[in-house]
Amino acid sequence: MRLITFVAQGRQRVGALLDEDTTVVDLTAAAPDRPEFGSMLALIESGPAGLVRAAELVAARPTTALVDPKAVRWCAPLPRPPRVRDCALFTEHLAVALREMARRQAAAADDPDAAFDQLIASGRFTLHPLFAERVLYYNVDPLAISGPDDTIAPPEDATELDYELEIAAVVGRDGRDIAPDDADGYVFGYTICNDWSARDLQLKLMQTGVGAGASKDFSTTLGPCLVTADEVPDPYALAMRARVNGEQFSLGSTASMTHTFAEAIAQFSRIGGVYAGEVIASGTVASGTGFDAGRHLKPGDIVELEIDGIGTLRNQVSL
């Protein structure tokens, strides 16, 4: 199923897309007495039984619960996930991005080339071997989740907004000490993630050595829908694209991942466990930012991230 969260009659609802995404079955309205349709998180936590009930409603297509998707406001499929980890499942992008950060930091020096060589020699802008050995991640603020067609504004004192093209897996059930061979069975579904960055602020903050902080936490966009795992035969063979005002800026593939979602789930389950509804974002695919290409977003730009089998996540940069 292709599941969405949307607002109708003043409240959030859970729906399933039909007819090539031209119709929505409002699951909340179709079964108002069923707690599993109170929110997307409730549906995920209800387990296989909830999905079976949802599939029955989709098959029945109750006419009183059919909605025009263009007539309602879509939200992030999981507006308030219990946890979000942004991982380095793609490592190729990181190596390129670190060198570009060093080059930009060195640009203000009297001898930029010499300053760049010194920064690279410091090791701070070279990808650490640990990235290839295990899944590294940082925690994303789950209170700063945005959705399809939301307008995205940079944080205070930042002007250089950038997109990051990512795929995310949503965990379907709680688990601890999960065997790697069993970890795929813990994926509920997949969505698109735009891990927005304020590049000018990020470059300043990273010089402190304490991380990106406010340059990342202002907004992370998920959507447009949450596609259940059974509808994604191979999550590691999906084309990924980013367009700005209709022009393609980025092209990549999930085939270039260094680590899989199963590896991430198995690793995380050994340290505190994983929980139904938590989001595991992949990190950025190679070439998946404007920063990589030396291109900058402008106020009013329309950014579209597209992944085969999931859809297109669209947002506008604030004016």
mmCIF file of C-alpha atoms in Angstrom:
data_model
loop_
_atom_site.group_PDB
_atom_site.id
_atom_site.type_symbol
_atom_site.label_atom_id
_atom_site.label_comp_id
_atom_site.label_asym_id
_atom_site.label_seq_id
_atom_site.Cartn_x
_atom_site.Cartn_y
_atom_site.Cartn_z
ATOM 1 C CA MET A 1 0.000 0.000 0.000
ATOM 2 C CA ARG A 2 0.891 3.629 -0.520
ATOM 3 C CA LEU A 3 -0.057 5.354 2.727
ATOM 4 C CA ILE A 4 -0.370 9.063 3.472
ATOM 5 C CA THR A 5 -1.236 11.350 6.349
ATOM 6 C CA PHE A 6 -3.475 14.263 5.407
ATOM 7 C CA VAL A 7 -5.685 16.900 6.997
ATOM 8 C CA ALA A 8 -9.421 16.939 6.411
ATOM 9 C CA GLN A 9 -12.175 18.546 8.479
ATOM 10 C CA GLY A 10 -9.602 19.970 10.838
ATOM 11 C CA ARG A 11 -7.843 16.758 11.853
ATOM 12 C CA GLN A 12 -5.071 14.502 10.638
ATOM 13 C CA ARG A 13 -6.156 11.296 8.957
ATOM 14 C CA VAL A 14 -4.530 8.195 7.530
ATOM 15 C CA GLY A 15 -5.239 7.269 3.938
ATOM 16 C CA ALA A 16 -4.250 4.812 1.224
ATOM 17 C CA LEU A 17 -3.626 5.929 -2.346
ATOM 18 C CA LEU A 18 -5.435 4.189 -5.202
ATOM 19 C CA ASP A 19 -5.786 4.452 -8.978
ATOM 20 C CA GLU A 20 -2.212 5.627 -9.591
ATOM 21 C CA ASP A 21 -2.468 8.098 -6.702
ATOM 22 C CA THR A 22 -5.609 9.808 -8.037
ATOM 23 C CA THR A 23 -7.858 8.610 -5.208
ATOM 24 C CA VAL A 24 -7.464 8.303 -1.444
ATOM 25 C CA VAL A 25 -9.334 5.915 0.822
ATOM 26 C CA ASP A 26 -9.722 7.783 4.111
ATOM 27 C CA LEU A 27 -9.033 4.882 6.484
ATOM 28 C CA THR A 28 -9.789 7.021 9.538
ATOM 29 C CA ALA A 29 -13.253 7.891 8.227
ATOM 30 C CA ALA A 30 -13.934 4.380 6.920
ATOM 31 C CA ALA A 31 -13.339 2.793 10.331
ATOM 32 C CA PRO A 32 -13.695 5.547 12.966
ATOM 33 C CA ASP A 33 -13.919 2.991 15.775
ATOM 34 C CA ARG A 34 -10.583 1.375 14.919
ATOM 35 C CA PRO A 35 -7.689 2.846 16.961
ATOM 36 C CA GLU A 36 -5.097 1.672 14.442
ATOM 37 C CA PHE A 37 -6.324 4.312 11.984
ATOM 38 C CA GLY A 38 -6.011 7.166 14.461
ATOM 39 C CA SER A 39 -2.544 8.001 13.148
ATOM 40 C CA MET A 40 0.191 6.522 10.973
ATOM 41 C CA LEU A 41 2.180 5.634 14.061
ATOM 42 C CA ALA A 42 -0.832 3.779 15.485
ATOM 43 C CA LEU A 43 -1.185 1.849 12.227
ATOM 44 C CA ILE A 44 2.487 0.865 12.286
ATOM 45 C CA GLU A 45 2.297 -0.175 15.931
ATOM 46 C CA SER A 46 -0.777 -2.315 15.234
ATOM 47 C CA GLY A 47 1.400 -4.721 13.263
ATOM 48 C CA PRO A 48 0.248 -7.137 10.538
ATOM 49 C CA ALA A 49 -3.340 -7.145 11.820
ATOM 50 C CA GLY A 50 -3.644 -3.421 11.167
ATOM 51 C CA LEU A 51 -2.322 -3.761 7.628
ATOM 52 C CA VAL A 52 -4.744 -6.601 6.936
ATOM 53 C CA ARG A 53 -7.645 -4.425 8.080
ATOM 54 C CA ALA A 54 -6.362 -1.541 5.949
ATOM 55 C CA ALA A 55 -6.104 -3.815 2.907
ATOM 56 C CA GLU A 56 -9.713 -4.924 3.446
ATOM 57 C CA LEU A 57 -10.902 -1.321 3.451
ATOM 58 C CA VAL A 58 -8.870 -0.543 0.338
ATOM 59 C CA ALA A 59 -10.415 -3.502 -1.452
ATOM 60 C CA ALA A 60 -13.917 -2.470 -0.353
ATOM 61 C CA ARG A 61 -13.443 1.141 -1.548
ATOM 62 C CA PRO A 62 -16.278 2.566 0.612
ATOM 63 C CA THR A 63 -17.698 5.454 -1.398
ATOM 64 C CA THR A 64 -18.220 7.602 1.687
ATOM 65 C CA ALA A 65 -14.487 7.444 2.436
ATOM 66 C CA LEU A 66 -13.092 8.232 -1.022
ATOM 67 C CA VAL A 67 -11.240 11.547 -1.204
ATOM 68 C CA ASP A 68 -9.659 13.601 -3.977
ATOM 69 C CA PRO A 69 -5.963 13.845 -2.986
ATOM 70 C CA LYS A 70 -5.758 17.291 -4.578
ATOM 71 C CA ALA A 71 -8.506 18.597 -2.301
ATOM 72 C CA VAL A 72 -6.691 17.927 0.992
ATOM 73 C CA ARG A 73 -3.432 19.038 2.589
ATOM 74 C CA TRP A 74 -0.823 16.312 2.740
ATOM 75 C CA CYS A 75 1.414 16.050 5.792
ATOM 76 C CA ALA A 76 4.592 14.111 6.346
ATOM 77 C CA PRO A 77 3.463 10.462 6.402
ATOM 78 C CA LEU A 78 4.869 10.278 9.944
ATOM 79 C CA PRO A 79 4.407 13.819 11.294
ATOM 80 C CA ARG A 80 5.896 13.019 14.715
ATOM 81 C CA PRO A 81 8.127 9.930 14.531
ATOM 82 C CA PRO A 82 9.449 8.628 17.848
ATOM 83 C CA ARG A 83 13.030 8.840 16.596
ATOM 84 C CA VAL A 84 14.903 9.826 13.428
ATOM 85 C CA ARG A 85 18.479 8.814 12.692
ATOM 86 C CA ASP A 86 20.251 10.176 9.629
ATOM 87 C CA CYS A 87 22.849 7.606 8.658
ATOM 88 C CA ALA A 88 25.882 7.383 6.417
ATOM 89 C CA LEU A 89 24.634 4.481 4.305
ATOM 90 C CA PHE A 90 26.017 6.291 1.255
ATOM 91 C CA THR A 91 29.684 7.119 1.901
ATOM 92 C CA GLU A 92 30.697 8.342 -1.558
ATOM 93 C CA HIS A 93 28.850 11.621 -1.055
ATOM 94 C CA LEU A 94 30.572 12.264 2.262
ATOM 95 C CA ALA A 95 34.063 11.999 0.794
ATOM 96 C CA VAL A 96 33.219 14.525 -1.936
ATOM 97 C CA ALA A 97 31.385 16.866 0.462
ATOM 98 C CA LEU A 98 34.271 16.957 2.942
ATOM 99 C CA ARG A 99 36.728 18.012 0.254
ATOM 100 C CA GLU A 100 34.334 20.705 -0.974
ATOM 101 C CA MET A 101 33.943 22.011 2.577
ATOM 102 C CA ALA A 102 37.716 22.212 2.911
ATOM 103 C CA ARG A 103 37.970 24.038 -0.401
ATOM 104 C CA ARG A 104 35.355 26.594 0.615
ATOM 105 C CA GLN A 105 36.923 27.123 4.017
ATOM 106 C CA ALA A 106 40.310 27.661 2.380
ATOM 107 C CA ALA A 107 38.942 30.141 -0.164
ATOM 108 C CA ALA A 108 39.251 33.074 2.261
ATOM 109 C CA ALA A 109 42.981 32.480 2.842
ATOM 110 C CA ASP A 110 45.729 34.512 1.132
ATOM 111 C CA ASP A 111 46.912 31.300 -0.543
ATOM 112 C CA PRO A 112 43.776 29.145 -0.986
ATOM 113 C CA ASP A 113 45.654 26.202 -2.512
ATOM 114 C CA ALA A 114 48.126 26.013 0.348
ATOM 115 C CA ALA A 115 45.351 26.421 2.913
ATOM 116 C CA PHE A 116 43.387 23.644 1.237
ATOM 117 C CA ASP A 117 46.387 21.303 1.337
ATOM 118 C CA GLN A 118 46.848 22.059 5.038
ATOM 119 C CA LEU A 119 43.198 21.326 5.812
ATOM 120 C CA ILE A 120 43.321 18.013 3.958
ATOM 121 C CA ALA A 121 46.579 17.108 5.704
ATOM 122 C CA SER A 122 44.901 17.750 9.066
ATOM 123 C CA GLY A 123 42.690 14.707 8.475
ATOM 124 C CA ARG A 124 39.537 16.604 9.438
ATOM 125 C CA PHE A 125 38.308 16.606 5.852
ATOM 126 C CA THR A 126 39.184 13.025 4.941
ATOM 127 C CA LEU A 127 36.606 10.301 5.365
ATOM 128 C CA HIS A 128 37.455 8.184 8.396
ATOM 129 C CA PRO A 129 37.762 4.410 7.743
ATOM 130 C CA LEU A 130 35.143 3.801 10.435
ATOM 131 C CA PHE A 131 32.456 4.973 7.984
ATOM 132 C CA ALA A 132 33.067 1.815 5.936
ATOM 133 C CA GLU A 133 33.183 -0.457 8.978
ATOM 134 C CA ARG A 134 29.892 0.415 10.656
ATOM 135 C CA VAL A 135 26.787 2.575 10.259
ATOM 136 C CA LEU A 136 27.445 6.037 11.665
ATOM 137 C CA TYR A 137 24.589 8.469 12.210
ATOM 138 C CA TYR A 138 23.386 11.593 13.964
ATOM 139 C CA ASN A 139 20.008 12.166 15.601
ATOM 140 C CA VAL A 140 17.501 14.391 13.819
ATOM 141 C CA ASP A 141 15.019 16.527 15.740
ATOM 142 C CA PRO A 142 11.683 14.630 15.448
ATOM 143 C CA LEU A 143 9.835 17.852 16.319
ATOM 144 C CA ALA A 144 11.118 19.559 13.147
ATOM 145 C CA ILE A 145 9.510 17.270 10.549
ATOM 146 C CA SER A 146 7.955 18.964 7.521
ATOM 147 C CA GLY A 147 5.843 17.500 4.739
ATOM 148 C CA PRO A 148 5.002 17.721 1.036
ATOM 149 C CA ASP A 149 4.506 21.240 -0.342
ATOM 150 C CA ASP A 150 5.605 22.891 2.906
ATOM 151 C CA THR A 151 7.627 26.085 2.474
ATOM 152 C CA ILE A 152 11.129 25.699 3.890
ATOM 153 C CA ALA A 153 12.968 28.629 5.477
ATOM 154 C CA PRO A 154 16.601 28.630 6.597
ATOM 155 C CA PRO A 155 17.338 29.193 10.292
ATOM 156 C CA GLU A 156 18.204 32.611 11.658
ATOM 157 C CA ASP A 157 21.517 34.046 10.432
ATOM 158 C CA ALA A 158 21.681 31.595 7.504
ATOM 159 C CA THR A 159 20.984 32.287 3.858
ATOM 160 C CA GLU A 160 22.382 29.365 1.842
ATOM 161 C CA LEU A 161 19.729 26.653 1.911
ATOM 162 C CA ASP A 162 20.451 23.298 0.259
ATOM 163 C CA TYR A 163 18.558 20.057 -0.306
ATOM 164 C CA GLU A 164 19.844 16.545 0.411
ATOM 165 C CA LEU A 165 18.396 13.642 -1.579
ATOM 166 C CA GLU A 166 17.815 10.601 0.653
ATOM 167 C CA ILE A 167 15.637 7.518 1.020
ATOM 168 C CA ALA A 168 14.359 6.496 4.450
ATOM 169 C CA ALA A 169 13.130 3.231 5.934
ATOM 170 C CA VAL A 170 10.507 3.176 8.676
ATOM 171 C CA VAL A 171 10.808 0.466 11.317
ATOM 172 C CA GLY A 172 7.674 -1.656 11.691
ATOM 173 C CA ARG A 173 8.125 -3.279 15.107
ATOM 174 C CA ASP A 174 10.209 -3.143 18.239
ATOM 175 C CA GLY A 175 13.298 -5.323 18.388
ATOM 176 C CA ARG A 176 16.541 -5.995 20.210
ATOM 177 C CA ASP A 177 19.570 -8.049 19.222
ATOM 178 C CA ILE A 178 18.174 -8.652 15.746
ATOM 179 C CA ALA A 179 20.125 -11.064 13.553
ATOM 180 C CA PRO A 180 21.318 -9.409 10.312
ATOM 181 C CA ASP A 181 19.469 -12.005 8.224
ATOM 182 C CA ASP A 182 16.204 -11.118 10.000
ATOM 183 C CA ALA A 183 16.554 -7.337 9.936
ATOM 184 C CA ASP A 184 14.803 -6.755 6.588
ATOM 185 C CA GLY A 185 11.640 -8.135 8.197
ATOM 186 C CA TYR A 186 11.595 -5.153 10.557
ATOM 187 C CA VAL A 187 11.096 -2.615 7.751
ATOM 188 C CA PHE A 188 7.519 -1.350 7.537
ATOM 189 C CA GLY A 189 8.082 0.763 4.452
ATOM 190 C CA TYR A 190 10.016 3.448 2.627
ATOM 191 C CA THR A 191 9.669 7.170 2.009
ATOM 192 C CA ILE A 192 11.720 10.071 0.628
ATOM 193 C CA CYS A 193 13.733 12.286 2.962
ATOM 194 C CA ASN A 194 15.020 15.794 2.273
ATOM 195 C CA ASP A 195 17.617 16.514 4.961
ATOM 196 C CA TRP A 196 17.762 20.285 4.445
ATOM 197 C CA SER A 197 21.022 22.056 5.295
ATOM 198 C CA ALA A 198 21.978 25.691 5.803
ATOM 199 C CA ARG A 199 25.401 25.504 4.203
ATOM 200 C CA ASP A 200 26.831 28.854 5.280
ATOM 201 C CA LEU A 201 25.894 28.175 8.907
ATOM 202 C CA GLN A 202 27.061 24.565 8.640
ATOM 203 C CA LEU A 203 30.558 25.619 7.523
ATOM 204 C CA LYS A 204 30.843 27.974 10.493
ATOM 205 C CA LEU A 205 29.615 25.455 13.047
ATOM 206 C CA MET A 206 31.741 22.583 11.790
ATOM 207 C CA GLN A 207 34.882 24.593 12.461
ATOM 208 C CA THR A 208 34.106 24.174 16.162
ATOM 209 C CA GLY A 209 34.312 20.396 15.910
ATOM 210 C CA VAL A 210 30.991 19.866 17.708
ATOM 211 C CA GLY A 211 28.831 19.124 14.671
ATOM 212 C CA ALA A 212 26.336 20.844 12.415
ATOM 213 C CA GLY A 213 23.709 21.625 15.077
ATOM 214 C CA ALA A 214 21.279 24.354 14.065
ATOM 215 C CA SER A 215 22.376 24.158 10.428
ATOM 216 C CA LYS A 216 20.509 20.824 10.155
ATOM 217 C CA ASP A 217 17.821 20.779 12.847
ATOM 218 C CA PHE A 218 15.452 23.395 11.446
ATOM 219 C CA SER A 219 13.620 21.074 9.011
ATOM 220 C CA THR A 220 13.657 17.514 7.701
ATOM 221 C CA THR A 221 11.003 16.731 5.101
ATOM 222 C CA LEU A 222 9.426 13.281 4.693
ATOM 223 C CA GLY A 223 6.994 12.145 1.998
ATOM 224 C CA PRO A 224 5.024 12.262 -0.108
ATOM 225 C CA CYS A 225 3.836 8.811 1.013
ATOM 226 C CA LEU A 226 4.973 5.772 2.962
ATOM 227 C CA VAL A 227 5.191 2.751 0.666
ATOM 228 C CA THR A 228 4.896 -0.574 2.476
ATOM 229 C CA ALA A 229 7.879 -2.879 2.090
ATOM 230 C CA ASP A 230 5.946 -5.506 0.124
ATOM 231 C CA GLU A 231 5.558 -2.998 -2.719
ATOM 232 C CA VAL A 232 9.316 -2.350 -3.022
ATOM 233 C CA PRO A 233 10.829 -5.596 -4.363
ATOM 234 C CA ASP A 234 14.399 -4.274 -4.308
ATOM 235 C CA PRO A 235 15.067 -1.109 -2.296
ATOM 236 C CA TYR A 236 18.661 -1.159 -3.577
ATOM 237 C CA ALA A 237 17.801 -0.685 -7.238
ATOM 238 C CA LEU A 238 15.892 2.614 -7.230
ATOM 239 C CA ALA A 239 16.809 5.659 -9.300
ATOM 240 C CA MET A 240 16.957 8.918 -7.319
ATOM 241 C CA ARG A 241 16.622 12.398 -8.848
ATOM 242 C CA ALA A 242 16.543 15.990 -7.678
ATOM 243 C CA ARG A 243 15.129 18.845 -9.733
ATOM 244 C CA VAL A 244 15.101 22.574 -9.057
ATOM 245 C CA ASN A 245 12.487 24.542 -10.995
ATOM 246 C CA GLY A 246 12.179 21.551 -13.324
ATOM 247 C CA GLU A 247 15.918 21.303 -14.071
ATOM 248 C CA GLN A 248 17.651 18.117 -12.965
ATOM 249 C CA PHE A 249 20.442 18.863 -10.504
ATOM 250 C CA SER A 250 21.116 15.371 -9.129
ATOM 251 C CA LEU A 251 20.901 11.780 -10.342
ATOM 252 C CA GLY A 252 21.827 8.739 -8.281
ATOM 253 C CA SER A 253 20.729 5.279 -7.242
ATOM 254 C CA THR A 254 20.184 3.309 -4.066
ATOM 255 C CA ALA A 255 22.474 0.720 -5.697
ATOM 256 C CA SER A 256 25.450 2.830 -4.590
ATOM 257 C CA MET A 257 24.823 2.327 -0.861
ATOM 258 C CA THR A 258 27.807 1.187 1.170
ATOM 259 C CA HIS A 259 25.541 -0.161 3.928
ATOM 260 C CA THR A 260 21.969 -1.488 3.862
ATOM 261 C CA PHE A 261 19.010 -0.653 6.043
ATOM 262 C CA ALA A 262 19.209 -4.215 7.386
ATOM 263 C CA GLU A 263 22.760 -3.572 8.577
ATOM 264 C CA ALA A 264 21.623 -0.376 10.282
ATOM 265 C CA ILE A 265 18.661 -2.043 11.996
ATOM 266 C CA ALA A 266 20.752 -4.990 13.213
ATOM 267 C CA GLN A 267 23.464 -2.661 14.548
ATOM 268 C CA PHE A 268 21.046 -0.283 16.285
ATOM 269 C CA SER A 269 19.106 -3.168 17.808
ATOM 270 C CA ARG A 270 22.211 -4.192 19.752
ATOM 271 C CA ILE A 271 22.456 -0.757 21.395
ATOM 272 C CA GLY A 272 19.147 0.209 22.933
ATOM 273 C CA GLY A 273 16.942 -1.494 20.369
ATOM 274 C CA VAL A 274 14.768 -0.238 17.526
ATOM 275 C CA TYR A 275 11.133 0.820 17.824
ATOM 276 C CA ALA A 276 8.045 0.810 15.649
ATOM 277 C CA GLY A 277 7.755 4.077 13.753
ATOM 278 C CA GLU A 278 11.344 5.209 14.007
ATOM 279 C CA VAL A 279 12.838 6.577 10.803
ATOM 280 C CA ILE A 280 16.228 5.532 9.474
ATOM 281 C CA ALA A 281 17.350 7.944 6.756
ATOM 282 C CA SER A 282 20.029 6.804 4.349
ATOM 283 C CA GLY A 283 22.189 9.888 4.211
ATOM 284 C CA THR A 284 22.753 11.631 0.913
ATOM 285 C CA VAL A 285 23.292 9.788 -2.353
ATOM 286 C CA ALA A 286 26.361 10.790 -4.385
ATOM 287 C CA SER A 287 25.742 14.123 -6.186
ATOM 288 C CA GLY A 288 22.552 14.453 -4.146
ATOM 289 C CA THR A 289 22.967 18.112 -3.146
ATOM 290 C CA GLY A 290 23.339 21.452 -4.843
ATOM 291 C CA PHE A 291 26.498 21.864 -2.763
ATOM 292 C CA ASP A 292 28.109 18.921 -4.589
ATOM 293 C CA ALA A 293 27.499 20.604 -7.932
ATOM 294 C CA GLY A 294 28.451 24.103 -6.795
ATOM 295 C CA ARG A 295 24.878 25.313 -7.302
ATOM 296 C CA HIS A 296 22.813 27.340 -4.838
ATOM 297 C CA LEU A 297 19.114 27.539 -4.136
ATOM 298 C CA LYS A 298 17.362 30.894 -4.366
ATOM 299 C CA PRO A 299 14.267 32.198 -2.582
ATOM 300 C CA GLY A 300 11.168 30.878 -4.330
ATOM 301 C CA ASP A 301 12.885 27.850 -5.893
ATOM 302 C CA ILE A 302 10.826 24.667 -6.198
ATOM 303 C CA VAL A 303 12.785 21.586 -5.129
ATOM 304 C CA GLU A 304 11.553 18.146 -6.205
ATOM 305 C CA LEU A 305 13.101 14.893 -4.969
ATOM 306 C CA GLU A 306 11.969 11.791 -6.838
ATOM 307 C CA ILE A 307 12.626 8.117 -6.122
ATOM 308 C CA ASP A 308 11.295 5.358 -8.346
ATOM 309 C CA GLY A 309 8.386 3.502 -6.796
ATOM 310 C CA ILE A 310 7.834 6.107 -4.068
ATOM 311 C CA GLY A 311 6.984 9.357 -5.826
ATOM 312 C CA THR A 312 8.011 13.002 -5.841
ATOM 313 C CA LEU A 313 8.526 15.126 -2.734
ATOM 314 C CA ARG A 314 8.048 18.807 -3.542
ATOM 315 C CA ASN A 315 8.854 21.898 -1.459
ATOM 316 C CA GLN A 316 9.431 25.590 -2.042
ATOM 317 C CA VAL A 317 12.243 27.675 -0.602
ATOM 318 C CA SER A 318 10.758 30.607 1.287
ATOM 319 C CA LEU A 319 10.713 34.008 -0.384
#
